[in-house]
mmCIF file of C-alpha atoms in Angstrom:
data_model
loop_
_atom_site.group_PDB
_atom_site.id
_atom_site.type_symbol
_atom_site.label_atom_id
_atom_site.label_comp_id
_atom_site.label_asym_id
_atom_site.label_seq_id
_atom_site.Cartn_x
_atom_site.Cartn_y
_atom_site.Cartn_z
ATOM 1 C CA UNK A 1 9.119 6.756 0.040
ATOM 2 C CA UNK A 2 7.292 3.898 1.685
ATOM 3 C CA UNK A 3 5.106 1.967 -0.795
ATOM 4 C CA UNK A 4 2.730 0.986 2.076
ATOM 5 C CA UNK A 5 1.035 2.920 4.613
ATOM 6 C CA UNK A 6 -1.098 2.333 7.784
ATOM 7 C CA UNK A 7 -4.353 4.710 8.956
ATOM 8 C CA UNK A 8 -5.971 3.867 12.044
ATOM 9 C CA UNK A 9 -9.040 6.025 13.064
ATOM 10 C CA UNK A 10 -11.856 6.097 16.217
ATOM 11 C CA UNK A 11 -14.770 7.986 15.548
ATOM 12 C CA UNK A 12 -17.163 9.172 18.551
ATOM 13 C CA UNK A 13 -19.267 11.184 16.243
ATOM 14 C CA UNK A 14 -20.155 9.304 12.625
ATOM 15 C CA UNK A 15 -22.227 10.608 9.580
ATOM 16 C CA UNK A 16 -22.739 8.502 7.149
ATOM 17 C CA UNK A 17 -21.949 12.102 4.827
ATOM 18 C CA UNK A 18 -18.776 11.718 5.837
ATOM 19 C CA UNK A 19 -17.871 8.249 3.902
ATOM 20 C CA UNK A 20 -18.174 8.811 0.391
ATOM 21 C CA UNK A 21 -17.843 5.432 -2.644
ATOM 22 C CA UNK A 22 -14.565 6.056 -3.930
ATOM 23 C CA UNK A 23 -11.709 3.839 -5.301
ATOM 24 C CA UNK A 24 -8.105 3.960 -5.276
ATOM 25 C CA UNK A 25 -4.743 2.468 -7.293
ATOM 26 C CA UNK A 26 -3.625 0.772 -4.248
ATOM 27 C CA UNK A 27 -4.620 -2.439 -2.759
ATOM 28 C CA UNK A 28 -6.717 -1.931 0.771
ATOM 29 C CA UNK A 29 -6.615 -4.391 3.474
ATOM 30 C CA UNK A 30 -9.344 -3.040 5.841
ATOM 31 C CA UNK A 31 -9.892 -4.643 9.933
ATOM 32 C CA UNK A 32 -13.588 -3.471 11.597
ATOM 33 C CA UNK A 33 -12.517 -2.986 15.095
ATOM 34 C CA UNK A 34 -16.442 -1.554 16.354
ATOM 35 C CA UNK A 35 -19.280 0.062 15.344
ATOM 36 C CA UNK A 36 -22.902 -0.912 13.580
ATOM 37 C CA UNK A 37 -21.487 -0.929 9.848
ATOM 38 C CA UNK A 38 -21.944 -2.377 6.899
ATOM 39 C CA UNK A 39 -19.188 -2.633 3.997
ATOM 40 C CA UNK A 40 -20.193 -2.480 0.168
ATOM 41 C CA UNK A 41 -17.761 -3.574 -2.817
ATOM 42 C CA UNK A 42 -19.366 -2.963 -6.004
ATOM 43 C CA UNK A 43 -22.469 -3.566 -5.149
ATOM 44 C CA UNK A 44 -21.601 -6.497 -2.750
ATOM 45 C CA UNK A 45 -22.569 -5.630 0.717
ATOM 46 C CA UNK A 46 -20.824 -6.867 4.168
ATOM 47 C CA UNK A 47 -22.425 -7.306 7.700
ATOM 48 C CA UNK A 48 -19.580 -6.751 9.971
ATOM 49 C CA UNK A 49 -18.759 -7.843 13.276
ATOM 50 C CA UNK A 50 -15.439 -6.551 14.892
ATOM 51 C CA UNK A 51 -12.239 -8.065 13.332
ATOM 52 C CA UNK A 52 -14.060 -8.862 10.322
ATOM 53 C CA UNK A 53 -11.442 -7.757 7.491
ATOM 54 C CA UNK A 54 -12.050 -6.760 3.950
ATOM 55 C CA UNK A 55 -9.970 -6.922 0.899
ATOM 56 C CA UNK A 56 -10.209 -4.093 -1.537
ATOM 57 C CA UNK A 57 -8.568 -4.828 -5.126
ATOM 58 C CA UNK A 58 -7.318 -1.909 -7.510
ATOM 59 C CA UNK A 59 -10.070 0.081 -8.512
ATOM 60 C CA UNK A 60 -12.787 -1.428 -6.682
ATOM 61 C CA UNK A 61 -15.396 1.216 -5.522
ATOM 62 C CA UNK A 62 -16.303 0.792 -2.075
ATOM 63 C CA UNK A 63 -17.399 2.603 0.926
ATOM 64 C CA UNK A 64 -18.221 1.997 4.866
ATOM 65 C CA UNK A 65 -22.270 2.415 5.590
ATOM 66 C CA UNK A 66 -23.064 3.294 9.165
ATOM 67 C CA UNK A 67 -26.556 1.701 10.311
ATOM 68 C CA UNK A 68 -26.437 4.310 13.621
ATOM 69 C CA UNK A 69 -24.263 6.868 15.713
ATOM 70 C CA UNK A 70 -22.182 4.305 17.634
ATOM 71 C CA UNK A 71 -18.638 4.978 17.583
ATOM 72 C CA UNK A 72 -16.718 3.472 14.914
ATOM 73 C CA UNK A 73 -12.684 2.344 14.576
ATOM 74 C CA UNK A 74 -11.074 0.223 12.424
ATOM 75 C CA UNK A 75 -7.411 -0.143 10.906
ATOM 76 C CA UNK A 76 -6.103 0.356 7.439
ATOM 77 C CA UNK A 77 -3.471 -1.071 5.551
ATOM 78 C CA UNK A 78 -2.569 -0.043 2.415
ATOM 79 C CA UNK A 79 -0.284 -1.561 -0.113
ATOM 80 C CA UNK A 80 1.259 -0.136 -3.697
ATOM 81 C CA UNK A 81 1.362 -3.077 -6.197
ATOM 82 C CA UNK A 82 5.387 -2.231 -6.287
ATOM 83 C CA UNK A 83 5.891 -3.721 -2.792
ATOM 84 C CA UNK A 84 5.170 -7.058 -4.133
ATOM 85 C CA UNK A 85 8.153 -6.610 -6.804
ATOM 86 C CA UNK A 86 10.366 -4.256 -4.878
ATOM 87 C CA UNK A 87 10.418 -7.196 -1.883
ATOM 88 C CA UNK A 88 10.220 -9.926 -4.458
ATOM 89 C CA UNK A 89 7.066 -11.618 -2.765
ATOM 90 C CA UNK A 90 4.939 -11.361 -5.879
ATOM 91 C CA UNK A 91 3.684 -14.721 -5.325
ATOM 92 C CA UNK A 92 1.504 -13.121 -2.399
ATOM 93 C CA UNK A 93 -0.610 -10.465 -4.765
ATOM 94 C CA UNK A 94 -2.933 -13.895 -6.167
ATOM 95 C CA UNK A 95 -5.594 -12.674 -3.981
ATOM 96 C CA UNK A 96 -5.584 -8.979 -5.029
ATOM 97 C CA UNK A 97 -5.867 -9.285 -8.440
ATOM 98 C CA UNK A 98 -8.395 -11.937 -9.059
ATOM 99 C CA UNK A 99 -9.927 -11.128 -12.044
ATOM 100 C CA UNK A 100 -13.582 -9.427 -12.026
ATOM 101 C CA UNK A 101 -13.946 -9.773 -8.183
ATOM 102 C CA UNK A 102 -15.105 -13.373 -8.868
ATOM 103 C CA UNK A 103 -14.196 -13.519 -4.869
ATOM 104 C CA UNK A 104 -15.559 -12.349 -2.479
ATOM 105 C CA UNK A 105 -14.029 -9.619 -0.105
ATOM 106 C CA UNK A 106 -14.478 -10.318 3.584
ATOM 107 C CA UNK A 107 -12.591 -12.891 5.873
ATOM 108 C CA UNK A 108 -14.692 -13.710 8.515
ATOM 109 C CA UNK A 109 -13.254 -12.281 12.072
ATOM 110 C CA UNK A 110 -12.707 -16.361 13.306
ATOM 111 C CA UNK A 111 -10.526 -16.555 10.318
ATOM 112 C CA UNK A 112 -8.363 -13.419 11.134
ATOM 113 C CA UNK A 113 -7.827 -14.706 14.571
ATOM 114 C CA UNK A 114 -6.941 -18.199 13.690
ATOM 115 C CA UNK A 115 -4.576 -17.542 10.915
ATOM 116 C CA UNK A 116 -2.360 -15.064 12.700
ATOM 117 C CA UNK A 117 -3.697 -12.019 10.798
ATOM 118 C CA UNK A 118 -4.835 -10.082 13.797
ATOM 119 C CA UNK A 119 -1.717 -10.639 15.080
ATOM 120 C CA UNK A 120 0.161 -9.370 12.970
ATOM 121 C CA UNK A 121 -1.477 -6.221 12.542
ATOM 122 C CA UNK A 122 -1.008 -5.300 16.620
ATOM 123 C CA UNK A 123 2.656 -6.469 16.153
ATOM 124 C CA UNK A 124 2.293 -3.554 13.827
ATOM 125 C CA UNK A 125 1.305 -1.328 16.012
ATOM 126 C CA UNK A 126 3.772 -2.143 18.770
ATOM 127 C CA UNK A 127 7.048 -2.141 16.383
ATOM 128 C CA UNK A 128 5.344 1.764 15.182
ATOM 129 C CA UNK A 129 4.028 4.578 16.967
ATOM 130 C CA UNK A 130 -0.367 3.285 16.625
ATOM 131 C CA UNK A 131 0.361 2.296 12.966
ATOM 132 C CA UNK A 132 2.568 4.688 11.967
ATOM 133 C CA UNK A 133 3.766 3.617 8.534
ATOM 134 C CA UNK A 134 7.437 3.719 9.732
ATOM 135 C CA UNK A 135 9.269 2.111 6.558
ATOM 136 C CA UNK A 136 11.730 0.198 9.107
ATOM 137 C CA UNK A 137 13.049 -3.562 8.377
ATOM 138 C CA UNK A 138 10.839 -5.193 11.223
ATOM 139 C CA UNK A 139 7.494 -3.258 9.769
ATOM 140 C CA UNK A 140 7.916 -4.089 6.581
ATOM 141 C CA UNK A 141 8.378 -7.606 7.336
ATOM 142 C CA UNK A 142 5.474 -7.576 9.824
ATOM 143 C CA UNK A 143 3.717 -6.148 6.007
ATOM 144 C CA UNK A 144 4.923 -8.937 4.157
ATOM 145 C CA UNK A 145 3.415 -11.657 6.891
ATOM 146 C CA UNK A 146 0.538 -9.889 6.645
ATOM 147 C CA UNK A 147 0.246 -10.387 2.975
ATOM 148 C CA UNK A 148 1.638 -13.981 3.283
ATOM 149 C CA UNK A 149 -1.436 -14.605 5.394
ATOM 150 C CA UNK A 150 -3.991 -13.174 3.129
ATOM 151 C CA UNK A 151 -2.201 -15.797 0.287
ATOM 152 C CA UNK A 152 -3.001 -18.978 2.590
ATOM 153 C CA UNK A 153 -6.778 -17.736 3.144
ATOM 154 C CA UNK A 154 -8.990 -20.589 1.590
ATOM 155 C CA UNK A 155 -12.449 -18.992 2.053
ATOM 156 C CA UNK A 156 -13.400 -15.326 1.996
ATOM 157 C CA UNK A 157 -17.213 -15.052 2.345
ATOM 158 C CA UNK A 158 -19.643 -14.101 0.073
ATOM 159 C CA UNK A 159 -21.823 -10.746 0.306
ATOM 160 C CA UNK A 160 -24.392 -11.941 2.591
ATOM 161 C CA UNK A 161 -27.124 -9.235 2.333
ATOM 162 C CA UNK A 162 -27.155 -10.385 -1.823
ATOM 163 C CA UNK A 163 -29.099 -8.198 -4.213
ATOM 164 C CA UNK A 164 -28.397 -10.045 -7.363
ATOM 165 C CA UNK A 165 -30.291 -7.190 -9.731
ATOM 166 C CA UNK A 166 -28.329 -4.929 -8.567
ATOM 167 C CA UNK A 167 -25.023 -6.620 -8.968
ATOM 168 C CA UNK A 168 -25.458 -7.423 -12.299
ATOM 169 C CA UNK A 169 -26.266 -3.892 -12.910
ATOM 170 C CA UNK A 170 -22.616 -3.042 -11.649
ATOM 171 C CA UNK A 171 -21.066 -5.721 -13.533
ATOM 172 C CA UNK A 172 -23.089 -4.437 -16.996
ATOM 173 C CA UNK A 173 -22.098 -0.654 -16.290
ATOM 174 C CA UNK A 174 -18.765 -1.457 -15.032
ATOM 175 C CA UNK A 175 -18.485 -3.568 -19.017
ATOM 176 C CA UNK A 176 -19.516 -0.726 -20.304
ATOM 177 C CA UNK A 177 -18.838 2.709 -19.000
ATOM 178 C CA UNK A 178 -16.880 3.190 -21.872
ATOM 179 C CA UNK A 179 -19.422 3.289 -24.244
ATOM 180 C CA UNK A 180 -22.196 5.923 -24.949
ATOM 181 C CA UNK A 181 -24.207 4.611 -21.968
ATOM 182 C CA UNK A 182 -27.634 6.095 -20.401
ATOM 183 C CA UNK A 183 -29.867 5.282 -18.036
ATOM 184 C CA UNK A 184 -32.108 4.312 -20.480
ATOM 185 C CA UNK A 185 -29.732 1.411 -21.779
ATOM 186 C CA UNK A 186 -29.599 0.377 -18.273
ATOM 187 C CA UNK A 187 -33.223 0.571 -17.708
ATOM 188 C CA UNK A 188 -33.792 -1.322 -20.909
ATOM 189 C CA UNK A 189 -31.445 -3.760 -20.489
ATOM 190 C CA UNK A 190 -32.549 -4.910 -17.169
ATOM 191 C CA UNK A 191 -36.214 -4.204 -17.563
ATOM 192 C CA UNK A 192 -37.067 -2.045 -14.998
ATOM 193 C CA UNK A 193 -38.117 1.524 -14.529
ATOM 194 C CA UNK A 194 -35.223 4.299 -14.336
ATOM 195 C CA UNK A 195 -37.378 5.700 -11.211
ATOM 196 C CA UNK A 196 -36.639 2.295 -9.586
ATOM 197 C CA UNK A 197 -33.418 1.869 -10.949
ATOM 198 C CA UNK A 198 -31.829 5.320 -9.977
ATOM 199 C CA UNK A 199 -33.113 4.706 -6.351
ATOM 200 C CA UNK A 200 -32.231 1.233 -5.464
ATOM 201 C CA UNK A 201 -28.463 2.111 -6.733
ATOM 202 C CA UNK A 202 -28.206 5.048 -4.925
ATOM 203 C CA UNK A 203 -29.679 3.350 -1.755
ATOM 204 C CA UNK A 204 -26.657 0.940 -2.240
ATOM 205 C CA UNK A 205 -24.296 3.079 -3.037
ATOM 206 C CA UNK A 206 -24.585 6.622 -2.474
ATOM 207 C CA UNK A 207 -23.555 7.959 -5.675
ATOM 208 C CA UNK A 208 -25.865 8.716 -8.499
ATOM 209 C CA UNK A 209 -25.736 6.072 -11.802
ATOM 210 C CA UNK A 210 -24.397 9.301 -13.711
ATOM 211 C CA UNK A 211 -21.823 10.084 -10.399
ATOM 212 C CA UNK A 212 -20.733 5.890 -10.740
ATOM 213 C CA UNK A 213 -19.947 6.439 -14.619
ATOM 214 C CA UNK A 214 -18.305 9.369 -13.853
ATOM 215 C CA UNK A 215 -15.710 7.988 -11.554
ATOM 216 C CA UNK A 216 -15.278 4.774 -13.259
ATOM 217 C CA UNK A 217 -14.624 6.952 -16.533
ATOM 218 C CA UNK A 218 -12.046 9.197 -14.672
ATOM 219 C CA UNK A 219 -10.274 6.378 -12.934
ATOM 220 C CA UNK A 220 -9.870 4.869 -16.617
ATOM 221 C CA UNK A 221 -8.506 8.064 -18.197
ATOM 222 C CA UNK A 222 -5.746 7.896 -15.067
ATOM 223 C CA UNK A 223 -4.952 4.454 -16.290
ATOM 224 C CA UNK A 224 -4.480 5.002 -20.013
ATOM 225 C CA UNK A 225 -2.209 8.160 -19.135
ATOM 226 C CA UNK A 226 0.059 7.088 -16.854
ATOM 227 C CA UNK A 227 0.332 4.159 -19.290
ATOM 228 C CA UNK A 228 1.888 6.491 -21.724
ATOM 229 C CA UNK A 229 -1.521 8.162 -24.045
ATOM 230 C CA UNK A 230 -2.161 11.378 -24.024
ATOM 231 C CA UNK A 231 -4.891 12.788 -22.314
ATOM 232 C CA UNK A 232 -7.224 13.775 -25.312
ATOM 233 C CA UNK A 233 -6.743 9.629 -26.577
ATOM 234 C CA UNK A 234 -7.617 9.010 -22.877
ATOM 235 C CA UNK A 235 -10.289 10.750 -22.375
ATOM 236 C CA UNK A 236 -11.953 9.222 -25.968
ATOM 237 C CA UNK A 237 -11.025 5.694 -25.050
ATOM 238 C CA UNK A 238 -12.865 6.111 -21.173
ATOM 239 C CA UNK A 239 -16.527 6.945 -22.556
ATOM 240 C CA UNK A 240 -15.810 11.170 -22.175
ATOM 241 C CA UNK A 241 -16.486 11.357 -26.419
ATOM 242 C CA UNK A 242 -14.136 14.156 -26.204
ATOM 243 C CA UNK A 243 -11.708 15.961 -24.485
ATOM 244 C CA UNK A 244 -14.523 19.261 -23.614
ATOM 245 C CA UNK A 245 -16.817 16.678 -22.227
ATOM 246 C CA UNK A 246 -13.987 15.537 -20.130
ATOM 247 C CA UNK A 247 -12.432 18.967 -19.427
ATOM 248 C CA UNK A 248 -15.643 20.166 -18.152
ATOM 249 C CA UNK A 249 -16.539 17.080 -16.067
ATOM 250 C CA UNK A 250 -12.827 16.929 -14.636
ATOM 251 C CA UNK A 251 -13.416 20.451 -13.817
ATOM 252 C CA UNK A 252 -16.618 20.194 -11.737
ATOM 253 C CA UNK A 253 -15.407 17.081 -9.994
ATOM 254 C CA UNK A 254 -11.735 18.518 -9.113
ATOM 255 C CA UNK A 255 -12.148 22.336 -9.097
ATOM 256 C CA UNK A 256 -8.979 22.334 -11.351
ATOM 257 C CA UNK A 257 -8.239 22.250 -14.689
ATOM 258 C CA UNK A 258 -6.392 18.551 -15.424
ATOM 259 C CA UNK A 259 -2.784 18.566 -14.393
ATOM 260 C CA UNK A 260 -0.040 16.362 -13.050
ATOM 261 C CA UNK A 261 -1.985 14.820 -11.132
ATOM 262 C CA UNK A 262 -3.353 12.244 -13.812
ATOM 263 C CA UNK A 263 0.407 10.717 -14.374
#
C-alpha cells in the first residue's frame, strides 16, 4: 500500500457546510489553485491567492473557509510519516514536525514557483492519471522532490489576518485538553466573557470550544492506543475521566461503539 496519496478536486458549487475543522495522522501538503478562500491552522488564518501552498503537520486542526460561491480547486498531497524512513529521506520531515507550530504554514505562491514546487506537482500529474496516487518509481520520486523542496524553503509566512487572543486561547486549550477543563477556566484565564469567548472561536473555527476539546481528546486517545495502552488508560490520560464519558462521547461522534479503528 502506498504511504502517500494525491486528491485533486474542482468545485462549481461550494458551502462553506461542506468543509468541516478536522485533523489527521498524516502530513498535508495543500496547493490553492482558485477560489475566494481563506485557510485556518489552529487558529492561524491564511489569505490565499492561487498557488499559495500550505503545510499541515500531524494533528494540526485546520479547515478551508470560503468568503463566497466562486468555484474552488486545489491539489492535495498527502504523506505517512513512514515514507520518510521507508525511502530513507528522513532528513526532509524538519519542516513537518517543528515543534508547537512555532512556523508558520503557508509558502507564498512566488515561492512555489521559484523553487520548483509547482513544478513538481504537474510533473505529478503528467507521470499519473490527474494525481492519481500511482505508487510507481517516477511518482514517488517526483514525491520525494517535492518534499526535498519543502526542506530548502527559508521563509513560510506568518498568519496575516492575526488574532493574537484567540491564538493564545488555542495554544492554552491545546496545553490543556487533558485536564478537567471548562469554559469557565478559559473565560477566567483570559478574562473575557464566555458569551464572547464561545463566539469569536466559533467564528474562527467552526466548531464549538466543547466540539475543539472533543476532537483534540479523541485524536489523543488514538495516539496512546496505537502506542500500545489500552483504551480505558487512554481514554483517562486524554481528559475523558473515564472510559463511560468516553464511550458515550465516541458514540455520538462515530455512531459506533469503539473498535479497530483506534489502532
Amino acid at each position: 500500500m502506498s504511504n502517500y496519496y494525491f486528491s485533486y478536486s474542482e468545485n462549481k458549487n461550494v458551502s462553506d457546510a461542506a468543509f468541516k475543522l478536522h485533523n489527521h495522522d498524516e502530513y498535508e501538503i495543500y496547493m490553492f489553485l482558485g477560489g475566494d478562500s481563506y485557510y485556518v491552522v489552529e487558529g492561524k488564518s491564511y489569505s490565499l491567492e492561487p498557488y499559495d501552498m500550505i503545510i499541515i503537520r500531524r494533528h494540526e486542526m485546520h479547515r478551508i473557509f470560503h468568503k463566497s460561491n466562486m468555484p474552488y480547486s486545489r491539489i492535495v498531497l498527502m504523506v505517512k510519516p513512514e515514507f520518510f524512513s521507508d525511502n530513507e529521506c528522513e532528513e526532509y520531515e524538519r519542516q513537518f514536525i517543528n515543534a508547537e507550530g512555532s512556523t508558520g504554514n503557508k509558502i507564498d505562491a512566488d515561492i512555489v514557483r521559484d523553487s520548483g514546487l509547482y513544478d513538481a506537482f504537474m510533473r505529478i500529474k503528467k507521470y499519473s492519471d490527474n494525481y492519481t496516487a500511482e505508487d510507481t518509481p517516477v511518482v514517488k520520486s517526483v514525491v520525494t522532490e517535492i518534499l526535498y523542496l519543502i526542506d530548502r524553503v527559508t521563509r513560510f509566512s506568518s498568519d496575516d489576518i492575526p488574532n493574537k487572543m484567540l491564538k493564545d486561547i488555542i495554544r492554552f486549550i491545546n496545553t490543556h485538553y487533558y485536564d478537567n477543563l471548562s469554559i469557565d477556566d478559559i473565560s477566567a484565564n483570559f478574562y473575557v466573557s464566555k458569551y464572547h469567548l464561545c463566539r469569536i472561536f466559533k467564528a474562527a473555527t467552526g466548531l464549538t470550544i466543547h466540539k475543539y476539546i472533543t476532537q483534540k481528546r479523541m485524536t489523543r486517545v488514538r495516539e496512546l492506543v496505537s502506542s500500545g495502552s489500552n483504551i480505558t488508560e487512554a481514554a483517562m490520560c486524554s481528559g475523558f475521566g473515564n472510559y463511560s464519558s468516553f464511550y458515550r462521547q465516541y458514540l455520538k461522534e462515530n455512531n459506533a461503539a469503539p473498535g479497530i479503528d483506534l489502532k
